[in-house]
Amino acid sequence: MIGDLQALVPAPVHVAQGAGRPSVLQGPVAIAAPPALGREARWLARVLESGTGWPVQVVPEGSPAAIVMASDPSLGSAGQPPGAYRLTVGDGLVAILGDGPAGVFYGAQTLRQLLPARMLRRAPAGPVSEPVTLQPLVVDDRPRFAWRGVHLDVSRHFMPKSFVLDLIDAVALHKCNMFHLHLTDDQGWRVPIDRYPRLVAVGAWREESPAGHKRARRSDGVPHGGFYSKDDLREIVAFANERHVTVVPEVDMPGHMAAAIAAYPELGGGTRSPAVWTRWGVCTQVLNLDEQTVRFCTDVIDEVLDLFPGPYFHMGGDECPTVEWSRSERGRQLMAAEGYKRPRQLQGWFTRRIADHVASTGRTLVGWDEVVEGGAPEGTVVMAWRSLEAAMAAAAAGHDVVLTPEHPLYFDWAYSDDPREPLAIRGAISTEDVYRFDPVLPALAARHRSQVLGAQCQLWTEYVQTPRRAQYQYFPRLCAFAETVWSEVAADGSPRDYATFELRLVSHLDRLAALGIEYRPLDGPSPGQARTWRDGDRPRSAPARAARPAPAVPGAVD
Ligand code: TNX
């Protein structure tokens, strides 16, 4: 039994031996739930039936059932993020008590992890599954942070909808609850906007991409692109919603807009010939500050918010060079009219225009930490990516903060300096580095602690061309991340123990395998995942051993 308990990822707050006889699950299974938990009950019935082949039925509360779901608001407490639950196994029963639907959902996720890993498959592998005996136990659990986020960049490389859905499923299995979709950037626009059809007709496609590392300045000559339909995005939102995941859409502005400017050149500064960008990095071409351009942005936001009914809108705001503004007539006029001394203040002007509009829709604005420099309006949630100091500055300025530091939460970085690692933007961030990260920054004044909503891991996809490669970059780092945002640290403040996490992780990898997730093995990439060396794509910091030519491995993705 202890083996099973140790293998729960993320670790629950408390697990104790339960009372009574073991509980045996076998088909047919009934799940009793009140109407308010119908969605959670039907979801569990579906995944259980798929993975076991047992007929699973949802029945009204009070009916005889092997699994019972109920809400008990006293499990939660004021100031505590929703999601607390108690899972009790014993005397033939599995009882899932939650603080509400979220808690019941997480209790059900824990139940899935108590079953053999093969039951996470989408159909039974072999004859209908044998009965499963569960030893008596009580799991008491609750989330540590409200924002347990996973980010995906679908601009640099378009990722098919099927992959996005599978990823959201895995995000929910790990009890994360925010999914940040980076929908637009210099290299591709992925969300259709009816009022501006050229955004996808033109902006979703680029002629080619860098080959190897961007430093090599080579191109692959292969067109790339794609976009979701509005119904695809509605489906993604509904799928996430069923799993207690909120989708946060990002339309990055006023920088990172070359794809939109390629579609509508009048949005730009006219200093470069407009084209969907085919390089990686920071593009000096940005939105101009004309009133019509602000109008374009608010029009786009209206259509995006129609698709994404969640409480947040992310306006990006990162890496916006001001050279075009300083040189433009409009930029100079605005600076004089507003009495600005530095062109960076123009970004503050732009942010406030967007913020006013977002506020009028009743949503909360989110931005990368650069928005603080120009002066972001009160109430803006800040994602601190450049440094922990940026997080502290944002908190000191009164903002709620989500910690997204590039080290160790940028999963586009390589896992290690091993020359077999597939080509990555930088390195290295190990699963252990992620595990050791704690969103409670020791240097943050106690009075600002409650402004830390949580943390988020990012997958930028300049060097991540396929879903297989994305899975490699996420897993198992995402498993470690989930524990930092979900699981409480010891009451005495002692650091988390990576060795015991790794023991659980080894069993947890069987679950990922059953789900078909091509994670990175703990001892390094498999031959099919390892990189093939090509001229010019060696990382600059590659150690001497990289000089030895690696074998040409068929199936390597870059
Ligand atoms: C910085 S993080 C960026 C992205 C890149 C990423 C690569 C942020 C807000 N901007 O545009 O993709 O680095 O790691």
mmCIF file with all atom_site columns, C-alpha atoms in Angstrom, residues 291-438:
data_model
loop_
_atom_site.group_PDB
_atom_site.id
_atom_site.type_symbol
_atom_site.label_atom_id
_atom_site.label_alt_id
_atom_site.label_comp_id
_atom_site.label_asym_id
_atom_site.label_entity_id
_atom_site.label_seq_id
_atom_site.pdbx_PDB_ins_code
_atom_site.Cartn_x
_atom_site.Cartn_y
_atom_site.Cartn_z
_atom_site.occupancy
_atom_site.B_iso_or_equiv
_atom_site.pdbx_formal_charge
_atom_site.auth_seq_id
_atom_site.auth_comp_id
_atom_site.auth_asym_id
_atom_site.auth_atom_id
_atom_site.pdbx_PDB_model_num
ATOM 1   C CA . GLU A 1 291 ? -5.898  55.695 -32.438 1.00 0.00 ? 291 GLU A CA 1
ATOM 2   C CA . GLN A 1 292 ? -6.925  53.262 -35.210 1.00 0.00 ? 292 GLN A CA 1
ATOM 3   C CA . THR A 1 293 ? -4.328  50.810 -33.933 1.00 0.00 ? 293 THR A CA 1
ATOM 4   C CA . VAL A 1 294 ? -5.668  50.984 -30.388 1.00 0.00 ? 294 VAL A CA 1
ATOM 5   C CA . ARG A 1 295 ? -9.105  50.419 -31.924 1.00 0.00 ? 295 ARG A CA 1
ATOM 6   C CA . PHE A 1 296 ? -7.803  47.379 -33.773 1.00 0.00 ? 296 PHE A CA 1
ATOM 7   C CA . CYS A 1 297 ? -6.515  45.947 -30.492 1.00 0.00 ? 297 CYS A CA 1
ATOM 8   C CA . THR A 1 298 ? -9.761  46.495 -28.613 1.00 0.00 ? 298 THR A CA 1
ATOM 9   C CA . ASP A 1 299 ? -11.741 44.960 -31.500 1.00 0.00 ? 299 ASP A CA 1
ATOM 10  C CA . VAL A 1 300 ? -9.490  41.906 -31.380 1.00 0.00 ? 300 VAL A CA 1
ATOM 11  C CA . ILE A 1 301 ? -9.829  41.688 -27.599 1.00 0.00 ? 301 ILE A CA 1
ATOM 12  C CA . ASP A 1 302 ? -13.625 41.757 -27.864 1.00 0.00 ? 302 ASP A CA 1
ATOM 13  C CA . GLU A 1 303 ? -13.683 38.784 -30.212 1.00 0.00 ? 303 GLU A CA 1
ATOM 14  C CA . VAL A 1 304 ? -11.078 36.900 -28.180 1.00 0.00 ? 304 VAL A CA 1
ATOM 15  C CA . LEU A 1 305 ? -13.021 37.452 -24.958 1.00 0.00 ? 305 LEU A CA 1
ATOM 16  C CA . ASP A 1 306 ? -16.138 36.118 -26.664 1.00 0.00 ? 306 ASP A CA 1
ATOM 17  C CA . LEU A 1 307 ? -14.284 32.868 -27.204 1.00 0.00 ? 307 LEU A CA 1
ATOM 18  C CA . PHE A 1 308 ? -12.605 32.744 -23.784 1.00 0.00 ? 308 PHE A CA 1
ATOM 19  C CA . PRO A 1 309 ? -15.159 33.475 -21.091 1.00 0.00 ? 309 PRO A CA 1
ATOM 20  C CA . GLY A 1 310 ? -12.669 33.087 -18.192 1.00 0.00 ? 310 GLY A CA 1
ATOM 21  C CA . PRO A 1 311 ? -11.831 35.944 -15.848 1.00 0.00 ? 311 PRO A CA 1
ATOM 22  C CA . TYR A 1 312 ? -8.422  36.843 -17.363 1.00 0.00 ? 312 TYR A CA 1
ATOM 23  C CA . PHE A 1 313 ? -7.031  38.421 -20.509 1.00 0.00 ? 313 PHE A CA 1
ATOM 24  C CA . HIS A 1 314 ? -3.255  38.469 -21.085 1.00 0.00 ? 314 HIS A CA 1
ATOM 25  C CA . MET A 1 315 ? -1.940  41.380 -23.169 1.00 0.00 ? 315 MET A CA 1
ATOM 26  C CA . GLY A 1 316 ? 1.691   40.250 -23.258 1.00 0.00 ? 316 GLY A CA 1
ATOM 27  C CA . GLY A 1 317 ? 3.589   43.511 -23.072 1.00 0.00 ? 317 GLY A CA 1
ATOM 28  C CA . ASP A 1 318 ? 7.051   41.918 -23.101 1.00 0.00 ? 318 ASP A CA 1
ATOM 29  C CA . GLU A 1 319 ? 10.101  42.841 -25.131 1.00 0.00 ? 319 GLU A CA 1
ATOM 30  C CA . CYS A 1 320 ? 8.809   45.928 -26.917 1.00 0.00 ? 320 CYS A CA 1
ATOM 31  C CA . PRO A 1 321 ? 11.614  48.004 -28.471 1.00 0.00 ? 321 PRO A CA 1
ATOM 32  C CA . THR A 1 322 ? 10.768  51.713 -28.598 1.00 0.00 ? 322 THR A CA 1
ATOM 33  C CA . VAL A 1 323 ? 12.978  52.734 -31.562 1.00 0.00 ? 323 VAL A CA 1
ATOM 34  C CA . GLU A 1 324 ? 10.064  53.029 -33.979 1.00 0.00 ? 324 GLU A CA 1
ATOM 35  C CA . TRP A 1 325 ? 8.102   55.169 -31.545 1.00 0.00 ? 325 TRP A CA 1
ATOM 36  C CA . SER A 1 326 ? 11.041  57.502 -30.872 1.00 0.00 ? 326 SER A CA 1
ATOM 37  C CA . ARG A 1 327 ? 11.466  58.075 -34.576 1.00 0.00 ? 327 ARG A CA 1
ATOM 38  C CA . SER A 1 328 ? 7.812   58.524 -35.442 1.00 0.00 ? 328 SER A CA 1
ATOM 39  C CA . GLU A 1 329 ? 5.888   61.750 -35.609 1.00 0.00 ? 329 GLU A CA 1
ATOM 40  C CA . ARG A 1 330 ? 3.051   60.282 -33.552 1.00 0.00 ? 330 ARG A CA 1
ATOM 41  C CA . GLY A 1 331 ? 5.440   59.007 -30.864 1.00 0.00 ? 331 GLY A CA 1
ATOM 42  C CA . ARG A 1 332 ? 7.077   62.404 -30.501 1.00 0.00 ? 332 ARG A CA 1
ATOM 43  C CA . GLN A 1 333 ? 3.720   64.181 -30.392 1.00 0.00 ? 333 GLN A CA 1
ATOM 44  C CA . LEU A 1 334 ? 2.400   61.848 -27.697 1.00 0.00 ? 334 LEU A CA 1
ATOM 45  C CA . MET A 1 335 ? 5.528   62.259 -25.613 1.00 0.00 ? 335 MET A CA 1
ATOM 46  C CA . ALA A 1 336 ? 5.242   66.013 -25.742 1.00 0.00 ? 336 ALA A CA 1
ATOM 47  C CA . ALA A 1 337 ? 1.497   66.014 -25.079 1.00 0.00 ? 337 ALA A CA 1
ATOM 48  C CA . GLU A 1 338 ? 1.828   63.674 -22.095 1.00 0.00 ? 338 GLU A CA 1
ATOM 49  C CA . GLY A 1 339 ? 5.043   65.244 -20.799 1.00 0.00 ? 339 GLY A CA 1
ATOM 50  C CA . TYR A 1 340 ? 6.987   61.969 -21.027 1.00 0.00 ? 340 TYR A CA 1
ATOM 51  C CA . LYS A 1 341 ? 10.755  61.947 -20.643 1.00 0.00 ? 341 LYS A CA 1
ATOM 52  C CA . ARG A 1 342 ? 11.466  58.401 -21.746 1.00 0.00 ? 342 ARG A CA 1
ATOM 53  C CA . PRO A 1 343 ? 9.990   56.551 -24.735 1.00 0.00 ? 343 PRO A CA 1
ATOM 54  C CA . ARG A 1 344 ? 9.294   53.602 -22.409 1.00 0.00 ? 344 ARG A CA 1
ATOM 55  C CA . GLN A 1 345 ? 6.515   55.693 -20.879 1.00 0.00 ? 345 GLN A CA 1
ATOM 56  C CA . LEU A 1 346 ? 4.701   55.334 -24.199 1.00 0.00 ? 346 LEU A CA 1
ATOM 57  C CA . GLN A 1 347 ? 4.308   51.652 -23.425 1.00 0.00 ? 347 GLN A CA 1
ATOM 58  C CA . GLY A 1 348 ? 2.598   52.676 -20.194 1.00 0.00 ? 348 GLY A CA 1
ATOM 59  C CA . TRP A 1 349 ? 0.252   54.864 -22.245 1.00 0.00 ? 349 TRP A CA 1
ATOM 60  C CA . PHE A 1 350 ? -0.581  51.930 -24.487 1.00 0.00 ? 350 PHE A CA 1
ATOM 61  C CA . THR A 1 351 ? -1.010  49.525 -21.554 1.00 0.00 ? 351 THR A CA 1
ATOM 62  C CA . ARG A 1 352 ? -3.441  51.889 -19.876 1.00 0.00 ? 352 ARG A CA 1
ATOM 63  C CA . ARG A 1 353 ? -5.531  52.225 -23.041 1.00 0.00 ? 353 ARG A CA 1
ATOM 64  C CA . ILE A 1 354 ? -5.811  48.455 -23.281 1.00 0.00 ? 354 ILE A CA 1
ATOM 65  C CA . ALA A 1 355 ? -6.356  48.086 -19.542 1.00 0.00 ? 355 ALA A CA 1
ATOM 66  C CA . ASP A 1 356 ? -9.252  50.546 -19.630 1.00 0.00 ? 356 ASP A CA 1
ATOM 67  C CA . HIS A 1 357 ? -10.917 48.497 -22.316 1.00 0.00 ? 357 HIS A CA 1
ATOM 68  C CA . VAL A 1 358 ? -10.318 45.175 -20.578 1.00 0.00 ? 358 VAL A CA 1
ATOM 69  C CA . ALA A 1 359 ? -11.671 46.647 -17.333 1.00 0.00 ? 359 ALA A CA 1
ATOM 70  C CA . SER A 1 360 ? -14.839 47.693 -19.161 1.00 0.00 ? 360 SER A CA 1
ATOM 71  C CA . THR A 1 361 ? -15.428 44.029 -20.030 1.00 0.00 ? 361 THR A CA 1
ATOM 72  C CA . GLY A 1 362 ? -15.187 43.027 -16.373 1.00 0.00 ? 362 GLY A CA 1
ATOM 73  C CA . ARG A 1 363 ? -12.054 40.927 -16.904 1.00 0.00 ? 363 ARG A CA 1
ATOM 74  C CA . THR A 1 364 ? -8.718  41.082 -15.124 1.00 0.00 ? 364 THR A CA 1
ATOM 75  C CA . LEU A 1 365 ? -5.680  42.103 -17.140 1.00 0.00 ? 365 LEU A CA 1
ATOM 76  C CA . VAL A 1 366 ? -2.497  40.031 -17.039 1.00 0.00 ? 366 VAL A CA 1
ATOM 77  C CA . GLY A 1 367 ? 0.869   41.138 -18.448 1.00 0.00 ? 367 GLY A CA 1
ATOM 78  C CA . TRP A 1 368 ? 4.537   40.155 -18.450 1.00 0.00 ? 368 TRP A CA 1
ATOM 79  C CA . ASP A 1 369 ? 6.657   42.077 -15.954 1.00 0.00 ? 369 ASP A CA 1
ATOM 80  C CA . GLU A 1 370 ? 7.729   44.757 -18.451 1.00 0.00 ? 370 GLU A CA 1
ATOM 81  C CA . VAL A 1 371 ? 4.272   46.309 -18.063 1.00 0.00 ? 371 VAL A CA 1
ATOM 82  C CA . VAL A 1 372 ? 5.265   47.445 -14.574 1.00 0.00 ? 372 VAL A CA 1
ATOM 83  C CA . GLU A 1 373 ? 8.040   49.693 -15.953 1.00 0.00 ? 373 GLU A CA 1
ATOM 84  C CA . GLY A 1 374 ? 5.693   51.829 -18.000 1.00 0.00 ? 374 GLY A CA 1
ATOM 85  C CA . GLY A 1 375 ? 3.312   51.978 -15.039 1.00 0.00 ? 375 GLY A CA 1
ATOM 86  C CA . ALA A 1 376 ? 0.633   49.269 -15.209 1.00 0.00 ? 376 ALA A CA 1
ATOM 87  C CA . PRO A 1 377 ? -2.810  50.119 -13.849 1.00 0.00 ? 377 PRO A CA 1
ATOM 88  C CA . GLU A 1 378 ? -3.819  48.894 -10.430 1.00 0.00 ? 378 GLU A CA 1
ATOM 89  C CA . GLY A 1 379 ? -5.323  45.424 -10.510 1.00 0.00 ? 379 GLY A CA 1
ATOM 90  C CA . THR A 1 380 ? -3.084  44.154 -13.317 1.00 0.00 ? 380 THR A CA 1
ATOM 91  C CA . VAL A 1 381 ? -1.746  40.680 -12.564 1.00 0.00 ? 381 VAL A CA 1
ATOM 92  C CA . VAL A 1 382 ? 1.964   40.528 -13.358 1.00 0.00 ? 382 VAL A CA 1
ATOM 93  C CA . MET A 1 383 ? 3.841   37.484 -14.615 1.00 0.00 ? 383 MET A CA 1
ATOM 94  C CA . ALA A 1 384 ? 7.427   37.923 -13.454 1.00 0.00 ? 384 ALA A CA 1
ATOM 95  C CA . TRP A 1 385 ? 9.699   36.158 -15.906 1.00 0.00 ? 385 TRP A CA 1
ATOM 96  C CA . ARG A 1 386 ? 12.955  38.110 -16.027 1.00 0.00 ? 386 ARG A CA 1
ATOM 97  C CA . SER A 1 387 ? 13.974  37.840 -12.407 1.00 0.00 ? 387 SER A CA 1
ATOM 98  C CA . LEU A 1 388 ? 12.767  37.364 -8.886  1.00 0.00 ? 388 LEU A CA 1
ATOM 99  C CA . GLU A 1 389 ? 13.545  41.066 -8.365  1.00 0.00 ? 389 GLU A CA 1
ATOM 100 C CA . ALA A 1 390 ? 10.938  41.830 -11.022 1.00 0.00 ? 390 ALA A CA 1
ATOM 101 C CA . ALA A 1 391 ? 8.438   39.795 -8.992  1.00 0.00 ? 391 ALA A CA 1
ATOM 102 C CA . MET A 1 392 ? 9.283   41.749 -5.891  1.00 0.00 ? 392 MET A CA 1
ATOM 103 C CA . ALA A 1 393 ? 9.070   45.093 -7.681  1.00 0.00 ? 393 ALA A CA 1
ATOM 104 C CA . ALA A 1 394 ? 5.634   44.173 -9.032  1.00 0.00 ? 394 ALA A CA 1
ATOM 105 C CA . ALA A 1 395 ? 4.437   43.103 -5.591  1.00 0.00 ? 395 ALA A CA 1
ATOM 106 C CA . ALA A 1 396 ? 5.824   46.276 -4.026  1.00 0.00 ? 396 ALA A CA 1
ATOM 107 C CA . ALA A 1 397 ? 3.913   48.279 -6.653  1.00 0.00 ? 397 ALA A CA 1
ATOM 108 C CA . GLY A 1 398 ? 0.748   46.593 -5.379  1.00 0.00 ? 398 GLY A CA 1
ATOM 109 C CA . HIS A 1 399 ? 0.205   43.980 -8.090  1.00 0.00 ? 399 HIS A CA 1
ATOM 110 C CA . ASP A 1 400 ? -0.770  40.385 -7.669  1.00 0.00 ? 400 ASP A CA 1
ATOM 111 C CA . VAL A 1 401 ? 2.021   38.267 -9.090  1.00 0.00 ? 401 VAL A CA 1
ATOM 112 C CA . VAL A 1 402 ? 2.389   34.908 -10.794 1.00 0.00 ? 402 VAL A CA 1
ATOM 113 C CA . LEU A 1 403 ? 5.952   33.627 -10.659 1.00 0.00 ? 403 LEU A CA 1
ATOM 114 C CA . THR A 1 404 ? 7.170   32.598 -14.089 1.00 0.00 ? 404 THR A CA 1
ATOM 115 C CA . PRO A 1 405 ? 10.969  32.985 -13.716 1.00 0.00 ? 405 PRO A CA 1
ATOM 116 C CA . GLU A 1 406 ? 12.826  31.746 -16.772 1.00 0.00 ? 406 GLU A CA 1
ATOM 117 C CA . HIS A 1 407 ? 15.113  29.787 -14.496 1.00 0.00 ? 407 HIS A CA 1
ATOM 118 C CA . PRO A 1 408 ? 13.718  27.294 -13.585 1.00 0.00 ? 408 PRO A CA 1
ATOM 119 C CA . LEU A 1 409 ? 10.267  27.593 -15.172 1.00 0.00 ? 409 LEU A CA 1
ATOM 120 C CA . TYR A 1 410 ? 11.096  27.955 -18.883 1.00 0.00 ? 410 TYR A CA 1
ATOM 121 C CA . PHE A 1 411 ? 10.670  24.450 -20.157 1.00 0.00 ? 411 PHE A CA 1
ATOM 122 C CA . ASP A 1 412 ? 12.059  25.368 -23.584 1.00 0.00 ? 412 ASP A CA 1
ATOM 123 C CA . TRP A 1 413 ? 15.490  25.218 -21.943 1.00 0.00 ? 413 TRP A CA 1
ATOM 124 C CA . ALA A 1 414 ? 17.420  21.942 -22.184 1.00 0.00 ? 414 ALA A CA 1
ATOM 125 C CA . TYR A 1 415 ? 17.269  19.506 -19.271 1.00 0.00 ? 415 TYR A CA 1
ATOM 126 C CA . SER A 1 416 ? 21.033  19.150 -19.084 1.00 0.00 ? 416 SER A CA 1
ATOM 127 C CA . ASP A 1 417 ? 24.330  19.950 -20.773 1.00 0.00 ? 417 ASP A CA 1
ATOM 128 C CA . ASP A 1 418 ? 24.492  16.401 -22.130 1.00 0.00 ? 418 ASP A CA 1
ATOM 129 C CA . PRO A 1 419 ? 25.275  16.739 -25.850 1.00 0.00 ? 419 PRO A CA 1
ATOM 130 C CA . ARG A 1 420 ? 22.554  14.203 -26.559 1.00 0.00 ? 420 ARG A CA 1
ATOM 131 C CA . GLU A 1 421 ? 19.908  16.698 -25.447 1.00 0.00 ? 421 GLU A CA 1
ATOM 132 C CA . PRO A 1 422 ? 17.847  17.854 -28.415 1.00 0.00 ? 422 PRO A CA 1
ATOM 133 C CA . LEU A 1 423 ? 18.546  21.373 -29.644 1.00 0.00 ? 423 LEU A CA 1
ATOM 134 C CA . ALA A 1 424 ? 17.188  23.920 -27.170 1.00 0.00 ? 424 ALA A CA 1
ATOM 135 C CA . ILE A 1 425 ? 17.283  27.673 -26.791 1.00 0.00 ? 425 ILE A CA 1
ATOM 136 C CA . ARG A 1 426 ? 19.470  27.497 -23.684 1.00 0.00 ? 426 ARG A CA 1
ATOM 137 C CA . GLY A 1 427 ? 20.339  25.160 -20.893 1.00 0.00 ? 427 GLY A CA 1
ATOM 138 C CA . ALA A 1 428 ? 20.048  23.734 -18.451 1.00 0.00 ? 428 ALA A CA 1
ATOM 139 C CA . ILE A 1 429 ? 17.038  23.247 -16.155 1.00 0.00 ? 429 ILE A CA 1
ATOM 140 C CA . SER A 1 430 ? 16.755  19.823 -14.580 1.00 0.00 ? 430 SER A CA 1
ATOM 141 C CA . THR A 1 431 ? 13.637  18.283 -13.076 1.00 0.00 ? 431 THR A CA 1
ATOM 142 C CA . GLU A 1 432 ? 15.358  18.684 -9.722  1.00 0.00 ? 432 GLU A CA 1
ATOM 143 C CA . ASP A 1 433 ? 15.894  22.438 -10.359 1.00 0.00 ? 433 ASP A CA 1
ATOM 144 C CA . VAL A 1 434 ? 12.160  22.758 -10.944 1.00 0.00 ? 434 VAL A CA 1
ATOM 145 C CA . TYR A 1 435 ? 11.386  20.737 -7.822  1.00 0.00 ? 435 TYR A CA 1
ATOM 146 C CA . ARG A 1 436 ? 13.597  22.971 -5.699  1.00 0.00 ? 436 ARG A CA 1
ATOM 147 C CA . PHE A 1 437 ? 11.885  26.168 -6.797  1.00 0.00 ? 437 PHE A CA 1
ATOM 148 C CA . ASP A 1 438 ? 9.613   27.649 -4.169  1.00 0.00 ? 438 ASP A CA 1
#
